[in-house]
Coordinates of C-alpha atoms in Angstrom, one line a residue:
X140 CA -12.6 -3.6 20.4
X141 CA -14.2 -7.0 21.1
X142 CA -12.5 -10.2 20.8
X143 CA -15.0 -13.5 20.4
X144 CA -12.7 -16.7 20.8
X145 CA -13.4 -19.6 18.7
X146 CA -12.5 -23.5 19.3
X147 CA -11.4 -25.7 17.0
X148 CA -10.8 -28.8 17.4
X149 CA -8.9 -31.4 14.9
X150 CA -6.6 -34.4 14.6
X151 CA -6.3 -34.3 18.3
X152 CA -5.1 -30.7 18.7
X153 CA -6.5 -27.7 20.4
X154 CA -6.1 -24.8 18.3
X155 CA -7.5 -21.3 18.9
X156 CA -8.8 -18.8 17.0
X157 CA -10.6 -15.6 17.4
X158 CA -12.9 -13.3 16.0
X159 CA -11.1 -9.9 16.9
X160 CA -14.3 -7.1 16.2
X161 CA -14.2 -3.5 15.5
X162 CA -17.1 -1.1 16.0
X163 CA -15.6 2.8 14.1
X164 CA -17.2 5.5 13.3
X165 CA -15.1 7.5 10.6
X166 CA -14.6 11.3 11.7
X167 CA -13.1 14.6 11.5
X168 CA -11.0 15.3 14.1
X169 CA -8.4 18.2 14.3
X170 CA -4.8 17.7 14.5
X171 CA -1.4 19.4 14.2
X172 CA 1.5 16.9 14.0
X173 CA 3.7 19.7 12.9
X174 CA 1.7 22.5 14.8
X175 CA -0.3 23.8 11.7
X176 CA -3.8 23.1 13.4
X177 CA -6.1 21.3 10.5
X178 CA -9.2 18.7 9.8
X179 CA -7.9 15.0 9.7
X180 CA -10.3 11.9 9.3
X181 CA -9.6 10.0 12.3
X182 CA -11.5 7.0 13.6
X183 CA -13.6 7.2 16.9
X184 CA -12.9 10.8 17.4
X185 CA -8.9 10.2 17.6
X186 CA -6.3 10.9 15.2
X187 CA -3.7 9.0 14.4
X188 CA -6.3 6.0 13.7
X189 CA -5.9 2.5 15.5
X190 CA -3.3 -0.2 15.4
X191 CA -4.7 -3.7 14.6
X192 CA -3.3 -6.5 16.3
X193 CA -4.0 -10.1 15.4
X194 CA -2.6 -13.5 14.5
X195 CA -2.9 -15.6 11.8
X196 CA -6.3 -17.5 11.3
X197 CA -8.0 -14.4 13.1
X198 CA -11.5 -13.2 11.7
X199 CA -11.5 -9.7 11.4
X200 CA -14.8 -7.9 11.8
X201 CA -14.7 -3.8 11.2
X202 CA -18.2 -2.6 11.5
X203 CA -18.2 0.9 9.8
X204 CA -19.9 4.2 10.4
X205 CA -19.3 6.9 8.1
X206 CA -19.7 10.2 10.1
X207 CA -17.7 12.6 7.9
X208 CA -20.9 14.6 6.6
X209 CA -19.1 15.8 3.6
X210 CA -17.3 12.8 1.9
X211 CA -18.0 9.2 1.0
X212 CA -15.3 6.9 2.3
X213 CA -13.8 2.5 2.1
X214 CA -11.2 0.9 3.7
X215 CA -8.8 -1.3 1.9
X216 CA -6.6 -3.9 3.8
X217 CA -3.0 -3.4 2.1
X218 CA -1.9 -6.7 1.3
X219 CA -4.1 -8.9 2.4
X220 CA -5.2 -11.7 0.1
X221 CA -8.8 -11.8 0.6
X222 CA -9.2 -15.4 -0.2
X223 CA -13.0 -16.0 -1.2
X224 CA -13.2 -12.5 0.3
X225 CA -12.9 -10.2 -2.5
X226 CA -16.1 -8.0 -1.4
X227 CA -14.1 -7.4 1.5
X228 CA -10.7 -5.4 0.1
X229 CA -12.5 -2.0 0.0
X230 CA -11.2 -0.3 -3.3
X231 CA -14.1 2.0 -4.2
X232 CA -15.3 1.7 -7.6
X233 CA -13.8 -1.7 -8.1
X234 CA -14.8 -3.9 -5.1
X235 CA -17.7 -1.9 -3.6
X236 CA -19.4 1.7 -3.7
X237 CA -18.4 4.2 -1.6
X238 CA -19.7 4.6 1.5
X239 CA -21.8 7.6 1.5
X240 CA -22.1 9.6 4.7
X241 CA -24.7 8.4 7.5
X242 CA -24.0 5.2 6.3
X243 CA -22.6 1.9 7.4
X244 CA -20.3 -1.2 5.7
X245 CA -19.3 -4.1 7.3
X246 CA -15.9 -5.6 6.5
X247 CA -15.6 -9.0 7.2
X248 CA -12.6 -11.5 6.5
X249 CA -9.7 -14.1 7.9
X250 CA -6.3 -13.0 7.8
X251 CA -4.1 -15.9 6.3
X252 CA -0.9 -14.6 6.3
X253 CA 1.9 -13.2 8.9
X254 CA 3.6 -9.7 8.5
X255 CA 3.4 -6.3 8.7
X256 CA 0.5 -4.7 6.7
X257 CA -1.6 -1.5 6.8
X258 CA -5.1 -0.4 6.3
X259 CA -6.2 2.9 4.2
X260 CA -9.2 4.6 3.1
X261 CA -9.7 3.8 -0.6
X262 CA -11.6 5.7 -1.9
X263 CA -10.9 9.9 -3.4
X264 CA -7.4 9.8 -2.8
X265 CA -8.7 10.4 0.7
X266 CA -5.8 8.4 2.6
X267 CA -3.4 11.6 3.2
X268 CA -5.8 13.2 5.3
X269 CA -5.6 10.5 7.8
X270 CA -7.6 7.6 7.6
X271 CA -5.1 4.8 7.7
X272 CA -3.5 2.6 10.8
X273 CA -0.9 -0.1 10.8
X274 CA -2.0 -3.9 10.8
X275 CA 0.0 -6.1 12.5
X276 CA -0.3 -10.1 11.7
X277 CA 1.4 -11.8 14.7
X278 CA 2.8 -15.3 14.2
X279 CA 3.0 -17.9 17.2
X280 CA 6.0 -19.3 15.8
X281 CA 8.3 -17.0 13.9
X282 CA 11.7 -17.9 12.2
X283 CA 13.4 -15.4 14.2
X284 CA 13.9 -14.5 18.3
X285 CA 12.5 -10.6 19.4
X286 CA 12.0 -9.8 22.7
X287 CA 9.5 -6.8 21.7
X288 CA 7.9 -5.7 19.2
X289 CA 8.2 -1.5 18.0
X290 CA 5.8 0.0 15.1
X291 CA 7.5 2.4 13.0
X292 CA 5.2 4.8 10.4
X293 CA 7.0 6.9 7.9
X294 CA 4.7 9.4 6.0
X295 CA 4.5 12.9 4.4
X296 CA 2.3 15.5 5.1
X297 CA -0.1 18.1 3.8
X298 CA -1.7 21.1 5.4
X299 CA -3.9 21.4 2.2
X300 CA -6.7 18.9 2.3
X301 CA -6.9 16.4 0.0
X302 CA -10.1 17.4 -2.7
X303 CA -8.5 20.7 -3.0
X304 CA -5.1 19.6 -3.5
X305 CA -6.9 17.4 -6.4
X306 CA -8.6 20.2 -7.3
X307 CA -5.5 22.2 -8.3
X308 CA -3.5 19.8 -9.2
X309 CA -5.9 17.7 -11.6
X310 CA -6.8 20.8 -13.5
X311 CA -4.8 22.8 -16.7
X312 CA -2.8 25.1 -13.7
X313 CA -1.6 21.4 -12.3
X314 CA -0.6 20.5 -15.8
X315 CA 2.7 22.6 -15.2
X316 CA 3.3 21.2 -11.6
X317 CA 3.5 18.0 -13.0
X318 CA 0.5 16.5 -11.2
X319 CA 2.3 15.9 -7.8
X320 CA 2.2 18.8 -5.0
X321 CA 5.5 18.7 -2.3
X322 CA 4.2 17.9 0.7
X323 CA 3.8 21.5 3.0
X324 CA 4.0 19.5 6.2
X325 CA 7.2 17.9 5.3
X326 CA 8.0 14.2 6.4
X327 CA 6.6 13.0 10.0
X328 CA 7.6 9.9 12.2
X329 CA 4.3 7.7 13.9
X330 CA 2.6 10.6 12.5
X331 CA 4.4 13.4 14.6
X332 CA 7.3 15.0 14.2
X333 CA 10.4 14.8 17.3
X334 CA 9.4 11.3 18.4
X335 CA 10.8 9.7 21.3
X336 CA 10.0 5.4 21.1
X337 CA 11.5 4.1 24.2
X338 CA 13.5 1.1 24.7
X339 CA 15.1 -1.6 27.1
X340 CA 18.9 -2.8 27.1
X341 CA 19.9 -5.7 26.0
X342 CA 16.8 -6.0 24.1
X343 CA 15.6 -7.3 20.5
X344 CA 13.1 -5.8 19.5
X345 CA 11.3 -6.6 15.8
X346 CA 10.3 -3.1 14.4
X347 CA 7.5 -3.2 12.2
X348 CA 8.4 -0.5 9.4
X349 CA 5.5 1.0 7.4
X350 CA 5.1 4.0 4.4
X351 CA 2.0 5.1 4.6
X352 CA 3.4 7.7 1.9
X353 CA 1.4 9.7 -0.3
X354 CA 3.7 10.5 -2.7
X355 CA 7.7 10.5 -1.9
X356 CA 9.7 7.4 -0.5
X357 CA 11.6 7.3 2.2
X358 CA 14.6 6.0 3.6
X359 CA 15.5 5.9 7.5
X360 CA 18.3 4.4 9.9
X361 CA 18.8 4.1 13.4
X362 CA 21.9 5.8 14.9
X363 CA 24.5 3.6 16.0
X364 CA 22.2 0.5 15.3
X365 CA 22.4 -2.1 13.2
X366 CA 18.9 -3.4 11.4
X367 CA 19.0 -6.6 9.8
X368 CA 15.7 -7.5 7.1
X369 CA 13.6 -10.3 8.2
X370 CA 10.4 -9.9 6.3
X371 CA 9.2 -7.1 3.5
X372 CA 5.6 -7.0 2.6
X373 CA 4.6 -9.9 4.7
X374 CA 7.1 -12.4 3.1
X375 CA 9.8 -14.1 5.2
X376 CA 12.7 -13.6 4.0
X377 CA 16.3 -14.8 4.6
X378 CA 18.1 -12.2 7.0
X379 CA 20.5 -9.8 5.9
X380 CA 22.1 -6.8 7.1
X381 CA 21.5 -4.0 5.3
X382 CA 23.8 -1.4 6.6
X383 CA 26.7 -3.4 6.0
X384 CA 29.4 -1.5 3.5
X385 CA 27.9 1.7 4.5
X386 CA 24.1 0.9 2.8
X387 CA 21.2 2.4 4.2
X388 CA 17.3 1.0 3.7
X389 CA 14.5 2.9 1.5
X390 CA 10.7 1.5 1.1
X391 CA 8.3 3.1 -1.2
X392 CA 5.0 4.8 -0.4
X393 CA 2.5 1.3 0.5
X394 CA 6.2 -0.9 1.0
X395 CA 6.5 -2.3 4.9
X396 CA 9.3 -3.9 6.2
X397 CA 10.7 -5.3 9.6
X398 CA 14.0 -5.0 10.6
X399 CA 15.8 -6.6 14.1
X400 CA 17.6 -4.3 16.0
X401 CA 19.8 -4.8 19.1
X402 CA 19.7 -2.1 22.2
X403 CA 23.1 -1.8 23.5
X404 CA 24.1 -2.6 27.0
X405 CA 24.9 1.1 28.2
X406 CA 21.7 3.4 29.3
X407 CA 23.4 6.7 29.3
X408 CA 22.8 7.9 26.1
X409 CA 19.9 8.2 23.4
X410 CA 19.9 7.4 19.8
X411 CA 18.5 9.6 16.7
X412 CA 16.0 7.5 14.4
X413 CA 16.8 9.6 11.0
X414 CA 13.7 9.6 7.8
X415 CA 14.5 11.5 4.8
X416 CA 12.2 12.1 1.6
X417 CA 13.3 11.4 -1.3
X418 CA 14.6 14.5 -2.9
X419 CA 14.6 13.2 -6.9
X420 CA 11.0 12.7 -6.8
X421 CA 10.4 16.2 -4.6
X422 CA 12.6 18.2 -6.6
X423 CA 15.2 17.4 -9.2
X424 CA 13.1 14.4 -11.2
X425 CA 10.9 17.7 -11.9
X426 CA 13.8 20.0 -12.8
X427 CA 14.1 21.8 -9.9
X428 CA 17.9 21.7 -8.9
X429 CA 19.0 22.9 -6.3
X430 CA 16.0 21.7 -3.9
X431 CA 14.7 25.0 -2.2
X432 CA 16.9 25.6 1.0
X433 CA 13.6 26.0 2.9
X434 CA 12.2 22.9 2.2
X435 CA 13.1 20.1 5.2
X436 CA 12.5 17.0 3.5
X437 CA 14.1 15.1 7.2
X438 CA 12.6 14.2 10.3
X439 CA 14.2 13.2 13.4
X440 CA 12.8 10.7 16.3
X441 CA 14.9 9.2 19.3
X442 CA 15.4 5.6 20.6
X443 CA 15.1 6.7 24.3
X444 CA 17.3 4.8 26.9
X445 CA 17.3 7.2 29.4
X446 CA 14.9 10.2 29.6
X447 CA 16.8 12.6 31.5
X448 CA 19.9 12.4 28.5
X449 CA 20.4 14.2 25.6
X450 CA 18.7 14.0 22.6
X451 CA 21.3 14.1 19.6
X452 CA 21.1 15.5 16.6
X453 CA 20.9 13.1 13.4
X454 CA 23.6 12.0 11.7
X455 CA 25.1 14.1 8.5
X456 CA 24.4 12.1 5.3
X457 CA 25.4 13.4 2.4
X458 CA 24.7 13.2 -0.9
X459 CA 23.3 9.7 -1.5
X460 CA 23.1 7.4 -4.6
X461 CA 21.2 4.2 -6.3
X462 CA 24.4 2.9 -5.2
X463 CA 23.7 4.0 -1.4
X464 CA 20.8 1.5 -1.1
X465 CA 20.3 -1.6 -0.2
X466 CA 18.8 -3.0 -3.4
X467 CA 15.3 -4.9 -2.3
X468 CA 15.4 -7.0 -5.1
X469 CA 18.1 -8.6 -3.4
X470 CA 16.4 -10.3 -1.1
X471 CA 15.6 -13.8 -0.7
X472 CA 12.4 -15.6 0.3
X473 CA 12.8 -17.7 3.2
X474 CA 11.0 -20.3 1.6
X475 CA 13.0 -19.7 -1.4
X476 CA 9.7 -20.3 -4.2
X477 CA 11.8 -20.8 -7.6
X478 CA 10.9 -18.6 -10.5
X479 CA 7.4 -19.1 -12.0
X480 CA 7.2 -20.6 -15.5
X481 CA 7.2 -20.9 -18.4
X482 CA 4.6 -17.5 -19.0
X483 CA 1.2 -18.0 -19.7
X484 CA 0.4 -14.4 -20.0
X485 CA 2.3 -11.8 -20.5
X486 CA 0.8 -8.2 -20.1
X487 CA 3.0 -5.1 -20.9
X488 CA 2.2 -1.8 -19.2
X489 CA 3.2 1.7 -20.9
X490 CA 2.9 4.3 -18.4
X491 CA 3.6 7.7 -18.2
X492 CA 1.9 11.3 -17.6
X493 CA 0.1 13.2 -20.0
X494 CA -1.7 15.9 -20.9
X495 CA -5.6 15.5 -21.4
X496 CA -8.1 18.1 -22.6
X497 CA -5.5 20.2 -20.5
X498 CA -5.1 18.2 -17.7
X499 CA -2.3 16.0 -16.1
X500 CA -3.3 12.2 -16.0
X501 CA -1.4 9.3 -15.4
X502 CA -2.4 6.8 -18.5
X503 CA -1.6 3.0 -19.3
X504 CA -1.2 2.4 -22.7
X505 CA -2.3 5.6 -23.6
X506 CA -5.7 5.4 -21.6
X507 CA -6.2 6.8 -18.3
X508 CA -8.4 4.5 -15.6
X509 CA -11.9 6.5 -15.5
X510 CA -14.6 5.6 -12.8
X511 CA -17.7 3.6 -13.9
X512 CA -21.0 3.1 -13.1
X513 CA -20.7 0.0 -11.7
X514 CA -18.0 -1.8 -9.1
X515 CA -16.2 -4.0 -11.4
X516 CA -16.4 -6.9 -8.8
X517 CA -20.0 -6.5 -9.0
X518 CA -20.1 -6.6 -13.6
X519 CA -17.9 -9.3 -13.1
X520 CA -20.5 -11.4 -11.1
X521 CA -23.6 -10.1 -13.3
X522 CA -22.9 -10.1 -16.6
X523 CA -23.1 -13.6 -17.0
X524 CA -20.1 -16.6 -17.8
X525 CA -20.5 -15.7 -21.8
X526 CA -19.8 -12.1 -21.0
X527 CA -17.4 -11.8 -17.6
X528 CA -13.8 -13.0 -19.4
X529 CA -14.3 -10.3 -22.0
X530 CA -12.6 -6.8 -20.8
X531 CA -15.3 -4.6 -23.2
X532 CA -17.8 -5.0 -20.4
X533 CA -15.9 -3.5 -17.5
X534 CA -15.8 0.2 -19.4
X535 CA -12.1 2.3 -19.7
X536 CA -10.7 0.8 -16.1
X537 CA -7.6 -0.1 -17.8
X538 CA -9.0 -4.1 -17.7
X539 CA -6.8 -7.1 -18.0
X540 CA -8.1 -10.6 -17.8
X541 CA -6.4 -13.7 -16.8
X542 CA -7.4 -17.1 -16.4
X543 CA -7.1 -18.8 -13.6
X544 CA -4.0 -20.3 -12.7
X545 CA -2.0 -18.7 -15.4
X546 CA 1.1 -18.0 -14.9
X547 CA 1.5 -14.0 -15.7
X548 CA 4.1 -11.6 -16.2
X549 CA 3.8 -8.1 -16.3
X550 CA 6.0 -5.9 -18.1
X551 CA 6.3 -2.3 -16.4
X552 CA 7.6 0.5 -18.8
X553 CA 8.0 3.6 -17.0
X554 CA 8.0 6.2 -19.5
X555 CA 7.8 9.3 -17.0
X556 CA 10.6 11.3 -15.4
X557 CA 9.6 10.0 -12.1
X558 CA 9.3 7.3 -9.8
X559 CA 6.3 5.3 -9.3
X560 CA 4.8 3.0 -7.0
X561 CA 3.1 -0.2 -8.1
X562 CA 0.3 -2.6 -5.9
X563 CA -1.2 -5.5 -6.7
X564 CA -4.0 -6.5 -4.6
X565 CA -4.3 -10.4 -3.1
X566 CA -0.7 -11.3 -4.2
X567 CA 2.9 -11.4 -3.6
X568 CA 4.6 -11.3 -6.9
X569 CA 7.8 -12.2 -7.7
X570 CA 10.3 -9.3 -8.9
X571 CA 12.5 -10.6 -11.9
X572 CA 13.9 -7.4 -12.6
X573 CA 13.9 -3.8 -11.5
X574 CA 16.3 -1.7 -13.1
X575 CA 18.0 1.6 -12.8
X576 CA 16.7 5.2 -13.8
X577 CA 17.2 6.6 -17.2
X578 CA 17.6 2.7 -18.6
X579 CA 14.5 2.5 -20.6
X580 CA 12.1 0.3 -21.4
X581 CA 12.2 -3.5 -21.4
X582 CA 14.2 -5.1 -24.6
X583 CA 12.3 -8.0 -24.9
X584 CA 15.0 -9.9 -23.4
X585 CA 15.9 -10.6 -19.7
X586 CA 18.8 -9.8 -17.9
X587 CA 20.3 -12.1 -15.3
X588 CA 17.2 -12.7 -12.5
X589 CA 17.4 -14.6 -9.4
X590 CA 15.9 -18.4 -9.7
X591 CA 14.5 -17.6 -6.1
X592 CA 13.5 -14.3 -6.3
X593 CA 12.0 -11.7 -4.0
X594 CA 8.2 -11.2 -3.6
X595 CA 6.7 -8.4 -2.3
X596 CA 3.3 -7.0 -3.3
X597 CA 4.1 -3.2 -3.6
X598 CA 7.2 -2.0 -5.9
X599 CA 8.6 0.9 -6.6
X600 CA 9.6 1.3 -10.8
X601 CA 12.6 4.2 -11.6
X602 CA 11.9 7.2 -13.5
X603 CA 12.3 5.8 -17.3
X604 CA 12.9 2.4 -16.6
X605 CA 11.4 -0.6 -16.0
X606 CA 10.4 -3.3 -13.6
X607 CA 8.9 -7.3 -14.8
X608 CA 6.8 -9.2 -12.4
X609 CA 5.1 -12.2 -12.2
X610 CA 2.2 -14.0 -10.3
X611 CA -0.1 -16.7 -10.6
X612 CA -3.3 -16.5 -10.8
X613 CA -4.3 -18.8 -8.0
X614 CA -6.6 -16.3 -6.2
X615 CA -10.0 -16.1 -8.4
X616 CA -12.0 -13.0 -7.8
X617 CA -9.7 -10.4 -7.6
X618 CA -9.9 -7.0 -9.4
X619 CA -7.7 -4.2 -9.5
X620 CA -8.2 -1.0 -11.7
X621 CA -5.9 -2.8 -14.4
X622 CA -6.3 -7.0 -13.7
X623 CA -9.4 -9.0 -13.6
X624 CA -8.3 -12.7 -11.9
X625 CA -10.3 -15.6 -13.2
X626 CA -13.8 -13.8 -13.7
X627 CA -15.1 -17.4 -15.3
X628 CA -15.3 -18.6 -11.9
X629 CA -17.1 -16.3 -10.1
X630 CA -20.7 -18.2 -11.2
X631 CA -19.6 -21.2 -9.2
X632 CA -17.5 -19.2 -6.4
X633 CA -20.3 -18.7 -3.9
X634 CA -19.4 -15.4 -4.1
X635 CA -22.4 -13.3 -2.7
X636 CA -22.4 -9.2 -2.1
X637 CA -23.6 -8.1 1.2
X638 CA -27.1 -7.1 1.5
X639 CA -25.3 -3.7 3.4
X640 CA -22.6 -3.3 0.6
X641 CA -25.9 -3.3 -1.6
X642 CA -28.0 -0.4 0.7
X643 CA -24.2 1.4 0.7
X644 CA -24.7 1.3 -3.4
X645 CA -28.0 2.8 -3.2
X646 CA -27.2 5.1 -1.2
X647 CA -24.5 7.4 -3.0
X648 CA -26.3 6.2 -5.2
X649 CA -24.2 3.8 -7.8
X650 CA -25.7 0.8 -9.9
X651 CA -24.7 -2.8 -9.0
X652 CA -26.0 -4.9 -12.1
X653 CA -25.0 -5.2 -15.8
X654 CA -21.6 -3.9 -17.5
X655 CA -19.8 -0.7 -16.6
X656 CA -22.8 1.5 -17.8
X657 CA -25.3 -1.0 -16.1
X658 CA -26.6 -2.5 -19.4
X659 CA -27.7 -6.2 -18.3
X660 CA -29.7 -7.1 -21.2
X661 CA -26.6 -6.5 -23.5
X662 CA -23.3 -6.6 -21.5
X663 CA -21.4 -5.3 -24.8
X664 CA -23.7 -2.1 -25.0
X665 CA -21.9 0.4 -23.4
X666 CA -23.8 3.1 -24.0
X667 CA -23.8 5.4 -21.0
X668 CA -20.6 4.5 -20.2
X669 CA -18.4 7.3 -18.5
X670 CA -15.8 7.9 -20.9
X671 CA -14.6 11.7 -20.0
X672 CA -12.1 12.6 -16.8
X673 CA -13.9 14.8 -15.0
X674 CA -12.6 19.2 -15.0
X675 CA -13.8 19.8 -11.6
X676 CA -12.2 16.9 -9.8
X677 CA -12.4 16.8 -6.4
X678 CA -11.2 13.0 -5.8

């Protein structure tokens, strides 16, 4: 890594800023973080992949090489905001192409906001094999005193790669399986299993708690050790205690969170750091009751005070509830935003699982998000100002298109027996409500929501429930695989596509003009469109 410092200077001050740089070539390496020996994609020829430091109003520069030989690649930067920088948030398909092997991709942006984040491949449901790494936003002046700082990953684990775990499971024998394999490695801890994090006494130390998940969440405690909330998805917000009356914390797969802790005065003894996947959505969500007695769904790591002590077992928890939880919806925004309103736009989502031409897909509104021909971003901005607000052009991505500004709410109906996670990229929505499983879906009515409430840009929804959110649409360009911010100004954005993102487009090869079959004379011909899922998926 090489850092280039830049001086600016302004209303008298000195401020400083930095262009932190990154030169990786995306590998193979071979791993065994429970001892099953097995290819990962690490970066630089080491597995697990780097930790990014930086502060807020750093550049970040990430040069990439893509040295896999078998499989295209991206990187996404989970939960930054990408201002002006929407070329930059790697989701294949929808940002940029994948990056083909032997090639390279630049990613190039400023990171506005403080917190805990995470970076992740984006492309083939390729992050599970490895290629992800914390990212750490440092602020100069937090609203809260640490001494140190501690990262804290908690994942699951495969010893299946992941095209041939897609491979079985998006095909008619996965139909049964319900589309979601449990994971074979079990749970690990900093991506190992038995880890030992030492600390000081007398010590506060900030830990940085991120789920890199791919599938179950997770909820964790340190032994004899109080945590108290400080920040969730890289919003401040008002501390709280959440072990108080017995609670314990849970984050969702893509969910961070830092927690204060205090190390105690006495050095004699070490402390167990308990993670436990969530058994509903391994097991009983999918009817399978009891869980199989084989199946560890724990793993154990120390706080270290003294290496030649004991190591203790974890605590017994037992049977554990909704009610068992500190509820995140709970929290409060330090800088206490009030509610967004009144609604501009309000989109409601129907999602569940179901069976296609024999296959299990997850669908919105009864249509499943299939690949096009064309990044999305790149329709958006070539397709023309007459054509780029109406969602025909962008193919069957599931498209939803707001203006900018607006004030939108969306409606999550979670008609499936199981959990799921939800990400918006390039905002922190608010969560009005979020409710319980088996409650159903939203009555067109609202219960009693919070006039500051919580934001966070990654939620988890209950099996047959639902969740409402809202956001506004103050950050033009961005696309996910379901919303398309403010497309009407991307003529007069400035908004230019790398000449390398281009060559990476060529390269796989993918089209980067024209509508979602790459039509440009008539964006609303869509012939040649891909409108099948694929019955040899691979990712």
């Amino acid at each position: 890594m090489l850092v280039f410092l830049l001086i600016l200077l302004g209303f008298g001050q000195l401020s400083l800023a930095k262009t932190v740089y990154y030169n990786w070539t995306i590998t193979w390496v071979s791993a065994a973080p429970d001892g099953f020996v097995r290819p990962v994609i690490g970066i630089n020829k080491q597995w697990p992949c780097p930790q990014i430091d930086v502060e807020v109003g750093d550049r970040v520069v990430v040069d990439m090489f893509n040295d896999l030989g078998n499989q295209s690649t991206s990187l996404h930067w989970h939960g930054m905001r990408q201002t002006g920088t929407s070329e930059m948030d790697g989701a294949s398909g929808i940002s940029q192409c994948p990056v083909a092997p032997g090639q390279s991709f630049t990613y190039d942006f400023v990171v506005e906001q403080a917190g805990t984040y995470w970076y992740h491949s984006h492309n083939m449901g390729q992050y599970p094999d490895g290629l992800w790494g914390p990212l750490i936003v440092h602020d100069p002046a937090p609203p809260f005193h640490f001494d140190e700082e501690i990262t804290l990953t908690l994942s699951d684990w495969y010893h299946e790669q992941m095209p041939d775990l897609i491979h079985n499971y998006q095909s008619a024998a996965g139909e049964s399986a319900d589309g979601t394999p449990t994971p074979s490695g079990g749970a690990l801890m900093n991506s190992g299993k038995d880890v030992k994090i030492h600390v000081k006494p007398n010590k506060v130390y900030l830990v940085h708690v991120i789920c890199p998940a791919n599938y179950a969440g997770h909820a964790w405690l340190f032994d004899q050790h109080a945590m108290t909330t400080v920040e969730i998805d890289g919003v401040y917000v008002e501390p709280v205690a959440v072990n108080n009356a017995g609670q314990q914390a849970r984050i969702a797969p893509g969910q961070r969170q830092s927690v204060l802790i205090s190390t105690k005065n006495d050095t004699s003894k070490n402390y167990a750091i308990f993670d436990t996947m969530d058994v509903n959505m391994l097991f009983i969500n999918k009817g399978i009751f009891p869980p199989p007695s084989d199946y560890n769904t724990n793993v154990t790591g120390w706080l270290v005070y003294n290496e030649t002590a004991d190591l203790p077992p974890p605590p017994v928890l037992h049977e554990l509830s909704n009610a068992d939880f500190y509820d995140d919806i709970n929290y409060i925004p330090l800088d206490r935003e009030p509610v967004l309103e009144p609604v501009d736009h309000r989109i409601v989502l129907d999602t569940t699982s179901s069976n296609i031409t024999g296959i299990s897909r997850f669908t919105i509104n009864n249509s499943t998000y299939i690949g096009q021909s064309v990044p999305t971003l790149y329709s958006a901005l070539t397709v023309g100002e007459n054509y780029s607000s109406n969602p025909l052009v962008y193919g069957q991505v599931n498209p939803f298109v707001v203006k900018h500004n607006e004030i939108v709410e969306i409606v999550i109906n979670n008609l499936n027996t199981n959990l799921h996670p939800w990400h918006l990229h390039g905002h922190q929505f608010q969560v009005l409500e979020r409710t319980l499983p088996k409650t159903g879906t939203w009555p067109g009515s609202y219960s009693n929501y919070s006039q500051t409430p919580v934001r966070r840009d990654t939620i988890m929804i209950q099996n047959n429930a639902y969740g409402v959110i809202r956001f506004k649409a103050d950050n033009p360009d961005k696309f996910t695989p379901t919303i398309i911010e403010a497309p009407e100004l991307l003529a007069t954005s400035g908004l230019t596509v790398p000449k390398d993102h281009l060559a990476a487009c060529h390269a796989y090869p993918m089209k980067t003009r024209g509508n979602a079959a790459g039509n440009l004379a008539n964006p609303l011909n869509l012939t040649g469109a891909i409108v099948g899922i694929p019955s040899n998926d691979r990712g």
